[in-house]
Coordinates of C-alpha atoms in Angstrom, one line a residue:
Chain I
M1 CA 237.9 43.5 183.5
N2 CA 240.0 41.0 181.5
V3 CA 241.4 42.1 178.2
L4 CA 243.1 39.9 175.6
L5 CA 245.4 41.7 173.1
V6 CA 246.2 39.7 170.0
Y7 CA 249.2 41.3 168.5
A8 CA 250.9 40.7 165.1
H9 CA 254.0 42.6 164.3
P10 CA 257.5 41.1 163.8
E11 CA 259.6 43.9 165.4
P12 CA 259.2 44.7 169.1
K13 CA 261.0 48.1 168.5
S14 CA 258.5 49.4 166.1
L15 CA 255.6 51.8 166.3
N16 CA 253.3 48.8 166.7
G17 CA 255.6 47.5 169.5
S18 CA 255.4 50.7 171.4
L19 CA 251.7 51.0 171.1
K20 CA 251.4 47.4 172.3
D21 CA 253.4 48.1 175.4
F22 CA 251.5 51.3 176.0
T23 CA 248.2 49.5 175.7
V24 CA 249.1 46.9 178.2
K25 CA 250.3 49.5 180.7
R26 CA 247.3 51.8 180.2
L27 CA 244.8 49.0 180.8
Q28 CA 246.7 47.6 183.8
D29 CA 247.0 51.1 185.3
A30 CA 243.2 51.3 185.1
G31 CA 242.9 48.1 187.1
H32 CA 242.3 45.6 184.2
T33 CA 244.0 42.3 183.8
V34 CA 245.7 41.9 180.4
Q35 CA 247.0 38.9 178.5
V36 CA 248.9 39.4 175.3
S37 CA 249.1 36.9 172.5
D38 CA 252.2 38.2 170.7
L39 CA 251.9 35.9 167.7
Y40 CA 255.4 36.6 166.3
A41 CA 257.0 36.1 169.7
M42 CA 255.0 32.9 170.2
K43 CA 256.1 31.7 166.8
W44 CA 252.4 31.0 166.2
K45 CA 251.7 28.3 163.6
A46 CA 249.9 30.2 160.9
V47 CA 248.8 27.3 158.6
L48 CA 245.6 25.4 159.3
D49 CA 246.3 21.7 158.5
A50 CA 245.7 18.2 159.6
H51 CA 248.1 18.5 162.5
D52 CA 245.6 20.7 164.3
S53 CA 243.7 17.6 165.3
L54 CA 245.6 15.2 167.6
A55 CA 243.5 12.3 166.4
K56 CA 244.5 12.5 162.8
E57 CA 246.2 9.4 161.3
P58 CA 248.7 10.0 158.5
G59 CA 247.1 9.2 155.2
E60 CA 243.6 10.0 156.3
L61 CA 241.7 12.6 154.2
F62 CA 241.6 16.0 155.9
Y63 CA 238.4 17.9 155.9
P64 CA 239.1 21.3 157.5
S65 CA 235.6 21.9 158.9
R66 CA 234.6 18.3 159.8
D67 CA 237.9 17.6 161.5
S68 CA 237.8 20.9 163.4
K69 CA 234.4 19.9 164.8
H70 CA 235.6 16.4 165.8
A71 CA 238.7 17.8 167.5
F72 CA 236.8 20.5 169.3
E73 CA 234.1 18.2 170.5
N74 CA 236.4 15.4 171.7
G75 CA 239.2 17.4 173.3
L76 CA 241.6 16.5 170.5
Q77 CA 242.6 20.0 169.5
S78 CA 246.2 21.0 169.2
K79 CA 247.1 22.6 172.6
D80 CA 248.1 26.0 171.2
I81 CA 244.5 26.3 169.8
E82 CA 242.9 25.3 173.1
L83 CA 245.0 27.9 175.0
E84 CA 243.9 30.6 172.7
Q85 CA 240.2 29.6 173.0
E86 CA 240.6 29.7 176.8
K87 CA 241.9 33.3 176.6
L88 CA 239.0 34.3 174.4
L89 CA 236.5 32.8 176.9
W90 CA 238.4 34.5 179.8
A91 CA 238.3 38.0 178.1
D92 CA 235.7 40.6 178.6
A93 CA 237.3 42.6 175.7
V94 CA 239.6 41.6 172.8
I95 CA 241.8 43.9 170.9
L96 CA 243.4 42.8 167.6
Q97 CA 246.4 45.0 166.8
F98 CA 248.2 44.8 163.5
P99 CA 249.7 46.6 160.5
L100 CA 247.4 46.6 157.5
W101 CA 249.3 44.5 154.9
W102 CA 247.8 44.2 151.5
F103 CA 244.5 45.6 152.8
T104 CA 243.9 43.0 155.5
M105 CA 245.6 41.5 158.6
P106 CA 249.1 39.8 158.4
A107 CA 249.0 36.1 157.5
I108 CA 250.1 35.1 161.0
L109 CA 247.0 36.7 162.5
K110 CA 244.7 35.3 159.8
G111 CA 246.1 31.9 160.7
W112 CA 245.3 32.6 164.3
V113 CA 241.7 33.2 163.3
E114 CA 241.5 30.1 161.1
R115 CA 242.9 27.7 163.7
V116 CA 241.4 29.2 166.9
Y117 CA 237.9 29.8 165.5
A118 CA 237.0 26.1 165.5
Y119 CA 233.8 24.5 164.4
G120 CA 231.6 24.5 167.4
F121 CA 233.5 27.3 169.0
A122 CA 233.2 30.2 166.6
Y123 CA 231.1 28.8 163.8
G124 CA 228.7 25.9 163.4
V125 CA 227.1 27.0 166.7
G126 CA 223.4 26.7 167.3
E127 CA 220.5 25.2 165.3
H128 CA 219.6 26.0 161.7
S129 CA 215.9 26.3 161.2
D130 CA 213.3 28.4 159.4
A131 CA 213.6 31.0 162.2
R132 CA 217.3 30.9 163.0
W133 CA 220.4 30.3 161.0
G134 CA 222.7 29.2 163.7
E135 CA 224.1 31.5 166.4
R136 CA 226.1 34.1 164.4
Y137 CA 226.2 37.7 163.5
G138 CA 225.2 39.1 166.9
E139 CA 224.9 35.8 168.8
G140 CA 227.4 33.0 169.4
R141 CA 230.0 31.8 171.9
L142 CA 231.7 35.2 172.2
A143 CA 228.4 37.3 172.7
G144 CA 228.6 39.8 175.5
K145 CA 232.3 40.5 174.8
R146 CA 233.7 43.6 173.2
A147 CA 236.3 43.7 170.4
M148 CA 238.2 46.5 168.8
L149 CA 240.8 46.8 166.0
V150 CA 244.0 48.8 166.3
V151 CA 245.4 49.2 162.9
T152 CA 248.4 51.0 161.4
T153 CA 248.8 51.8 157.7
G154 CA 251.3 53.6 155.6
G155 CA 248.7 55.0 153.4
W156 CA 247.0 58.4 153.8
E157 CA 243.6 58.9 155.3
S158 CA 242.4 60.4 152.0
H159 CA 243.3 57.1 150.2
Y160 CA 240.9 55.4 152.5
S161 CA 238.1 58.0 152.4
S162 CA 234.7 57.4 150.8
R163 CA 236.1 58.1 147.3
G164 CA 239.7 57.2 148.1
I165 CA 241.5 54.8 145.7
N166 CA 241.9 52.0 148.3
G167 CA 238.2 52.1 149.2
P168 CA 236.8 53.4 152.5
M169 CA 238.6 52.1 155.5
D170 CA 235.3 51.0 157.0
D171 CA 234.7 48.8 154.0
V172 CA 238.3 47.5 153.9
L173 CA 237.8 46.4 157.5
F174 CA 234.2 45.1 157.1
P175 CA 235.2 41.5 156.4
I176 CA 237.2 41.5 159.7
Q177 CA 234.8 43.6 161.9
H178 CA 231.6 42.0 160.7
G179 CA 232.9 38.7 159.3
I180 CA 235.4 37.7 162.0
L181 CA 234.4 39.7 165.1
Y182 CA 230.6 40.2 164.9
Y183 CA 230.2 36.7 163.4
P184 CA 230.8 34.8 166.7
G185 CA 229.1 37.4 168.8
F186 CA 231.4 40.3 169.7
D187 CA 230.2 43.8 170.1
V188 CA 232.6 45.6 167.7
L189 CA 233.8 49.1 168.6
P190 CA 234.9 51.5 165.9
P191 CA 238.5 50.9 165.0
F192 CA 241.5 52.9 166.0
V193 CA 243.4 53.6 162.8
I194 CA 246.7 55.3 162.5
Y195 CA 247.5 56.5 158.9
R196 CA 250.9 57.4 157.4
T197 CA 252.8 55.6 159.9
S198 CA 256.2 56.5 158.4
R199 CA 255.7 60.1 159.4
I200 CA 255.3 59.4 163.0
D201 CA 258.3 60.5 164.9
E202 CA 259.3 61.4 168.4
T203 CA 257.5 64.8 168.1
N204 CA 254.1 63.5 167.1
Y205 CA 254.1 60.0 168.7
P206 CA 252.8 61.4 172.0
A207 CA 249.6 62.6 170.3
V208 CA 249.0 59.2 168.8
Q209 CA 249.6 57.5 172.1
D210 CA 247.2 59.9 173.8
A211 CA 244.5 59.3 171.3
L212 CA 244.8 55.6 171.7
G213 CA 244.8 56.0 175.5
Q214 CA 241.6 57.9 175.4
R215 CA 240.0 55.0 173.3
L216 CA 241.2 52.4 175.8
D217 CA 239.8 54.4 178.7
K218 CA 236.4 54.2 176.9
L219 CA 236.6 50.6 176.0
W220 CA 233.5 49.8 178.2
T221 CA 231.4 52.8 177.3
T222 CA 232.0 53.4 173.6
A223 CA 229.0 52.5 171.5
P224 CA 229.5 49.4 169.3
I225 CA 229.1 49.6 165.5
P226 CA 225.3 48.8 165.2
F227 CA 225.6 45.8 162.9
R228 CA 222.2 44.2 162.3
A229 CA 221.6 40.9 164.2
Q230 CA 221.1 38.0 161.8
N231 CA 218.2 36.4 163.7
G232 CA 216.6 39.6 164.9
G233 CA 214.1 39.9 162.0
A234 CA 216.0 42.1 159.5
Y235 CA 216.9 39.1 157.3
T236 CA 214.9 36.5 155.5
I237 CA 215.9 32.9 156.4
P238 CA 217.5 30.9 154.8
E239 CA 218.4 33.4 152.0
L240 CA 219.9 35.8 154.6
T241 CA 219.1 38.9 152.5
L242 CA 217.8 42.0 154.0
R243 CA 214.0 42.1 154.1
A244 CA 212.5 44.5 151.6
D245 CA 211.3 47.0 154.2
I246 CA 214.8 47.2 155.8
A247 CA 217.0 50.0 154.4
P248 CA 215.2 49.6 151.1
D249 CA 217.5 51.7 149.1
Q250 CA 220.8 50.3 150.4
V251 CA 223.1 47.6 149.0
G252 CA 226.6 46.5 150.1
F253 CA 228.3 46.4 153.4
G254 CA 226.8 49.6 154.7
A255 CA 223.3 48.1 154.5
H256 CA 224.1 45.8 157.4
V257 CA 224.6 48.7 159.8
E258 CA 221.6 50.4 161.5
Q259 CA 221.6 54.0 160.8
E260 CA 220.3 55.0 164.2
R261 CA 220.9 53.4 167.5
D262 CA 221.9 54.6 170.9
G263 CA 223.3 57.9 169.6
Y264 CA 225.9 56.0 167.5
A265 CA 227.6 58.6 165.3
V266 CA 227.3 57.6 161.7
G267 CA 229.7 59.2 159.4
S268 CA 230.3 59.2 155.7
S269 CA 230.6 55.5 155.7
Y270 CA 229.5 53.3 158.7
G271 CA 232.2 53.8 161.2
A272 CA 233.4 56.6 163.4
S273 CA 237.1 55.8 163.7
A274 CA 239.5 57.8 165.7
R275 CA 241.9 59.1 163.2
L276 CA 245.3 60.8 163.4
R277 CA 246.7 63.2 161.0
T278 CA 250.4 63.5 160.2
S279 CA 252.2 64.7 157.1
A280 CA 253.6 63.2 153.7
S281 CA 254.5 59.5 153.6
P282 CA 256.9 57.2 151.7
V283 CA 255.9 53.7 150.8
A284 CA 255.2 51.0 153.3
I285 CA 253.7 47.6 152.7
P286 CA 250.3 48.4 151.1
D287 CA 248.5 49.6 153.1
Chain F
M1 CA 250.8 31.0 126.7
N2 CA 252.2 30.5 130.2
V3 CA 249.9 30.1 133.2
L4 CA 250.8 30.1 136.9
L5 CA 248.2 28.5 139.2
V6 CA 248.8 29.4 142.8
Y7 CA 246.7 27.0 144.8
A8 CA 245.9 26.8 148.5
H9 CA 244.0 23.9 149.8
P10 CA 245.4 21.3 152.4
E11 CA 243.7 18.2 150.9
P12 CA 244.5 16.9 147.4
K13 CA 241.3 14.7 147.4
S14 CA 238.9 17.6 147.8
L15 CA 236.7 19.6 145.5
N16 CA 239.5 22.1 145.2
G17 CA 242.0 19.5 144.5
S18 CA 239.8 18.1 141.7
L19 CA 239.3 21.5 140.2
K20 CA 243.0 22.2 140.3
D21 CA 243.9 19.0 138.5
F22 CA 241.2 19.7 136.0
T23 CA 242.5 23.3 135.4
V24 CA 246.0 22.1 134.7
K25 CA 244.8 19.5 132.2
R26 CA 242.4 21.8 130.5
L27 CA 245.0 24.5 130.0
Q28 CA 247.7 22.0 128.8
D29 CA 245.2 20.4 126.4
A30 CA 244.7 23.9 124.9
G31 CA 248.5 24.1 124.3
H32 CA 249.4 26.3 127.3
T33 CA 252.3 25.7 129.6
V34 CA 251.3 25.5 133.3
Q35 CA 253.2 25.8 136.5
V36 CA 251.5 25.1 139.8
S37 CA 252.5 26.6 143.1
D38 CA 250.7 24.2 145.5
L39 CA 251.4 26.0 148.7
Y40 CA 250.4 23.3 151.1
A41 CA 252.4 20.7 149.2
M42 CA 255.4 23.0 149.0
K43 CA 255.1 23.6 152.8
W44 CA 255.2 27.3 151.9
K45 CA 256.5 29.5 154.8
A46 CA 253.5 31.7 155.6
V47 CA 255.1 34.2 157.9
L48 CA 256.9 37.3 156.7
D49 CA 259.9 37.9 159.0
A50 CA 263.5 38.8 159.2
H51 CA 264.6 35.4 157.8
D52 CA 263.2 36.5 154.4
S53 CA 266.4 38.6 153.8
L54 CA 269.6 36.6 153.7
A55 CA 271.6 39.6 154.9
K56 CA 269.9 40.0 158.2
E57 CA 272.1 39.7 161.2
P58 CA 270.6 38.4 164.5
G59 CA 269.7 41.3 166.8
E60 CA 269.3 43.9 164.0
L61 CA 266.0 45.7 163.9
F62 CA 263.6 44.3 161.3
Y63 CA 261.7 46.8 159.1
P64 CA 259.4 44.9 156.9
S65 CA 259.4 47.3 153.9
R66 CA 262.9 48.6 154.1
D67 CA 264.5 45.2 154.5
S68 CA 262.4 43.8 151.6
K69 CA 263.6 46.6 149.4
H70 CA 267.2 46.0 150.4
A71 CA 266.9 42.3 149.9
F72 CA 265.2 42.6 146.5
E73 CA 267.7 45.1 145.1
N74 CA 270.7 43.3 146.2
G75 CA 269.8 39.7 145.4
L76 CA 269.5 38.8 149.1
Q77 CA 266.0 37.5 149.1
S78 CA 265.2 34.0 150.4
K79 CA 265.3 31.6 147.6
D80 CA 261.7 30.5 147.8
I81 CA 260.6 34.2 147.3
E82 CA 262.8 34.6 144.2
L83 CA 261.5 31.4 142.6
E84 CA 257.9 32.6 143.0
Q85 CA 258.8 36.0 141.6
E86 CA 260.4 34.3 138.6
K87 CA 257.2 32.3 138.0
L88 CA 255.1 35.5 138.1
L89 CA 257.4 37.2 135.5
W90 CA 257.2 34.1 133.4
A91 CA 253.4 33.9 133.4
D92 CA 251.1 35.5 130.9
A93 CA 248.2 34.7 133.3
V94 CA 248.0 34.0 137.0
I95 CA 245.1 32.1 138.7
L96 CA 244.7 32.1 142.4
Q97 CA 242.6 29.2 143.6
F98 CA 241.4 28.9 147.2
P99 CA 238.5 28.3 149.5
L100 CA 237.2 31.5 151.1
W101 CA 238.0 31.2 154.8
W102 CA 236.7 33.9 157.0
F103 CA 235.9 36.1 154.0
T104 CA 239.3 36.1 152.5
M105 CA 242.1 33.8 151.3
P106 CA 243.8 31.2 153.6
A107 CA 246.7 32.4 155.7
I108 CA 249.2 30.4 153.7
L109 CA 248.2 32.3 150.5
K110 CA 248.1 35.6 152.3
G111 CA 251.7 34.8 153.4
W112 CA 252.6 34.1 149.8
V113 CA 251.4 37.5 148.8
E114 CA 253.3 39.3 151.7
R115 CA 256.6 37.6 151.0
V116 CA 256.6 37.3 147.2
Y117 CA 255.2 40.9 146.6
A118 CA 258.5 42.5 147.6
Y119 CA 259.2 46.2 147.7
G120 CA 260.5 47.1 144.4
F121 CA 258.8 44.1 142.8
A122 CA 255.1 44.6 143.5
Y123 CA 255.0 47.8 145.4
G124 CA 257.4 50.8 145.8
V125 CA 257.7 50.8 142.0
G126 CA 258.1 54.0 139.9
E127 CA 258.3 57.6 140.9
H128 CA 256.1 59.6 143.2
S129 CA 255.4 63.1 141.8
D130 CA 252.6 65.6 141.3
A131 CA 251.5 63.7 138.2
R132 CA 252.1 60.1 139.3
W133 CA 251.9 58.2 142.6
G134 CA 254.2 55.3 141.7
E135 CA 253.3 52.6 139.2
R136 CA 250.4 50.9 140.7
Y137 CA 246.7 50.3 140.1
G138 CA 246.8 49.7 136.5
E139 CA 250.7 50.0 136.0
G140 CA 253.5 48.1 137.6
R141 CA 255.8 45.2 137.1
L142 CA 253.0 42.8 136.3
A143 CA 251.1 44.9 133.8
G144 CA 250.1 43.2 130.7
K145 CA 249.4 40.0 132.5
R146 CA 245.9 38.6 133.3
A147 CA 244.8 37.3 136.7
M148 CA 241.7 35.5 137.9
L149 CA 240.3 34.1 141.1
V150 CA 238.8 30.6 141.4
V151 CA 237.0 30.7 144.8
T152 CA 234.9 28.1 146.6
T153 CA 232.7 28.9 149.5
G154 CA 230.2 26.9 151.7
G155 CA 227.9 29.9 151.8
W156 CA 224.9 30.4 149.5
E157 CA 224.9 32.8 146.6
S158 CA 222.1 34.8 148.2
H159 CA 224.2 35.4 151.3
Y160 CA 226.7 37.1 149.0
S161 CA 224.2 39.1 147.0
S162 CA 223.9 42.8 146.9
R163 CA 221.8 42.7 150.1
G164 CA 223.0 39.4 151.5
I165 CA 224.3 39.3 155.0
N166 CA 228.0 38.5 154.1
G167 CA 228.1 41.5 151.7
P168 CA 228.3 41.2 148.0
M169 CA 230.9 38.8 146.8
D170 CA 232.4 41.5 144.5
D171 CA 233.0 43.7 147.5
V172 CA 234.3 40.8 149.6
L173 CA 236.8 40.1 146.9
F174 CA 237.7 43.8 146.2
P175 CA 240.7 43.9 148.5
I176 CA 242.1 41.0 146.7
Q177 CA 241.1 41.8 143.1
H178 CA 241.8 45.5 143.3
G179 CA 244.3 45.7 146.2
I180 CA 246.4 42.6 145.5
L181 CA 246.0 41.9 141.8
Y182 CA 245.2 45.2 140.0
Y183 CA 247.7 47.0 142.3
P184 CA 250.9 45.6 140.7
G185 CA 249.3 45.9 137.2
F186 CA 247.3 42.8 136.5
D187 CA 244.2 42.9 134.3
V188 CA 241.8 41.1 136.6
L189 CA 239.0 38.9 135.1
P190 CA 235.8 38.4 136.8
P191 CA 236.2 35.7 139.4
F192 CA 234.9 32.1 139.1
V193 CA 233.0 31.5 142.3
I194 CA 231.5 28.2 143.4
Y195 CA 228.9 28.5 146.2
R196 CA 227.5 25.9 148.6
T197 CA 230.3 23.5 148.0
S198 CA 229.1 20.9 150.4
R199 CA 226.3 20.1 148.1
I200 CA 228.5 19.3 145.2
D201 CA 228.5 15.6 144.5
E202 CA 229.2 13.3 141.7
T203 CA 226.0 14.3 140.0
N204 CA 226.5 17.9 139.8
Y205 CA 230.2 18.1 139.8
P206 CA 230.5 17.8 136.1
A207 CA 228.5 21.0 135.5
V208 CA 230.9 22.8 137.9
Q209 CA 233.9 21.5 136.0
D210 CA 232.3 22.4 132.7
A211 CA 231.6 25.9 133.8
L212 CA 235.1 26.4 134.9
G213 CA 236.4 24.9 131.7
Q214 CA 234.5 27.5 129.7
R215 CA 236.1 30.2 131.8
L216 CA 239.5 28.8 131.2
D217 CA 238.9 28.6 127.5
K218 CA 238.2 32.3 127.5
L219 CA 241.1 33.3 129.7
W220 CA 242.6 35.4 126.9
T221 CA 239.4 37.0 125.6
T222 CA 237.3 37.7 128.6
A223 CA 237.0 41.4 129.3
P224 CA 238.8 42.4 132.5
I225 CA 237.0 44.2 135.4
P226 CA 237.3 47.9 134.3
F227 CA 239.0 49.2 137.4
R228 CA 240.1 52.8 137.0
A229 CA 243.9 53.4 136.5
Q230 CA 245.5 55.5 139.3
N231 CA 247.5 57.8 137.0
G232 CA 245.0 58.0 134.2
G233 CA 243.3 61.3 135.3
A234 CA 240.5 60.0 137.4
Y235 CA 242.2 60.7 140.7
T236 CA 243.7 63.8 142.3
I237 CA 247.3 63.3 143.3
P238 CA 248.5 62.9 146.0
E239 CA 245.1 62.7 147.7
L240 CA 244.2 59.8 145.5
T241 CA 240.4 60.6 145.7
L242 CA 238.3 60.4 142.6
R243 CA 238.0 63.8 140.9
A244 CA 234.6 65.5 141.5
D245 CA 233.5 65.0 137.9
I246 CA 234.1 61.2 138.0
A247 CA 231.1 59.2 139.0
P248 CA 230.0 62.1 141.1
D249 CA 227.3 60.3 143.0
Q250 CA 229.3 57.2 143.8
V251 CA 231.3 56.2 147.0
G252 CA 232.9 52.9 148.1
F253 CA 234.5 50.1 146.1
G254 CA 232.2 50.3 143.1
A255 CA 233.3 53.8 142.4
H256 CA 236.7 52.5 141.3
V257 CA 235.1 50.5 138.4
E258 CA 234.2 52.2 135.1
Q259 CA 230.6 51.6 134.4
E260 CA 231.1 51.4 130.6
R261 CA 234.1 49.9 128.8
D262 CA 234.5 47.5 126.0
G263 CA 231.0 46.0 126.5
Y264 CA 231.9 44.8 130.0
A265 CA 228.8 43.5 131.6
V266 CA 228.1 45.5 134.8
G267 CA 225.7 43.7 137.1
S268 CA 224.1 44.7 140.4
S269 CA 227.5 45.2 141.8
Y270 CA 230.7 45.5 139.7
G271 CA 231.5 42.0 138.7
A272 CA 230.0 39.4 136.5
S273 CA 231.0 36.2 138.2
A274 CA 230.2 32.9 136.8
R275 CA 228.0 31.4 139.4
L276 CA 226.8 27.8 140.1
R277 CA 223.7 26.8 141.9
T278 CA 223.3 23.8 144.0
S279 CA 221.0 23.1 146.9
A280 CA 220.9 23.4 150.8
S281 CA 224.2 23.5 152.6
P282 CA 225.6 22.6 156.0
V283 CA 228.3 24.7 157.6
A284 CA 231.8 25.0 156.2
I285 CA 234.5 27.4 157.4
P286 CA 232.9 30.8 156.9
D287 CA 232.7 31.3 154.1

């Protein structure tokens, strides 16, 4: 199978760098073909702007969505965008690996999403009608592919528990897993989260690597998070709120996850992350 | 009073551009001093990397947190970072204005946060002990200042309601309002959110502007979102989970907001956003 690893860490000789190298090797050893978009190494242009469309004249007004649509439809996208879209179409599975900085992905990766996820490619796909609100959230150009986050954080697992001060990790990651991955059609696997990264040393690193390896071995068999499909009957259209008979007592992010499907293990929140435990941690970029 | 407006939209002749100009004028007319960090116009460097520290030698390993600390403590930060920190210290209130792209801020603004929020400035402040876990979430260098989000989105308000498919807007914004603004000490006002932006035209724009103007007039009197202070007794330390007797039945983001304080209006979720209603919308960058 084909795997695309989109990787965002500035230092190759870091925990993230080691895990990236390990991931590539583990997947290749299992017979898969791997491409890596190492965004820092590529000096990826993080900022979405008028230069992303080759047709743009200086002085013309810039409409982010409209211009993205025009460039996508007419082969006028910046080459770097086109190459990443080709990798996404080539891939059977996509892994986004990054350190959690200020409770979401690094800017360079956010800019990859904004620029590569063009209008007509990742959004604005399909018809809007009384029965369908475009192809998104379970449908879309990337449907049939799998995606998984590999995330490191300096914070403790308890800080991200159901009553932890940062909010539950599953909720912190919801805008990415649901809003960025499920939106254009990916089946999203539970994330692989490494907590308290500063305590990982030569002694406990092998256990981290081994846990990640086991997740990679099960990339094709792990049950995805059972997000609810937008056009599958659970939502009213065009309001896109859950129908009254669907999870009637639930509100918030968790309501968009089916509570029973295919033996998917539902924990305290909606995910079932692989989690590693190490000991006390100093401060890293929050987190 | 002094107001810093951090603004992230690529097109001056846009809804966001108009609202930015209006905000500056409204605040100045009320006697306030305003500085604008117009990130696109400034060609803000979005990517955190080794160049952010002036002391870094080529070939040295780059540790994002450790190097940020060293640069901050020794006057070795990149000048653009230092200038933004000075603006933050100067301000009595900070407004972040941006279009919601893929359920969070644009990459250029995320990169402003990552680079300006240095170790020792916005995190890694204060002592860690059995009684205190640093100065954060209610304490910190920016304590005593107010902050507010002004956010535009193409999506409908119902899509962001308590059972809306995108998740409640208050939850979507929690990692920013709680994790980026409350974290270094800001009092965070309810956000000003404009939905279905593509339907705003010359006819209904004045109502949008007027609603924003009223929020700006009350910048100093609006009750902040009553997030719970980390070191105020509600959390166990160092686990940083809510004590068993605090909101015993609650989990998730909403548990970190006091349900009663100073007459703060608690809605279906935790916020009390000013919301505008317009009619049916085509697609904009999600959202």
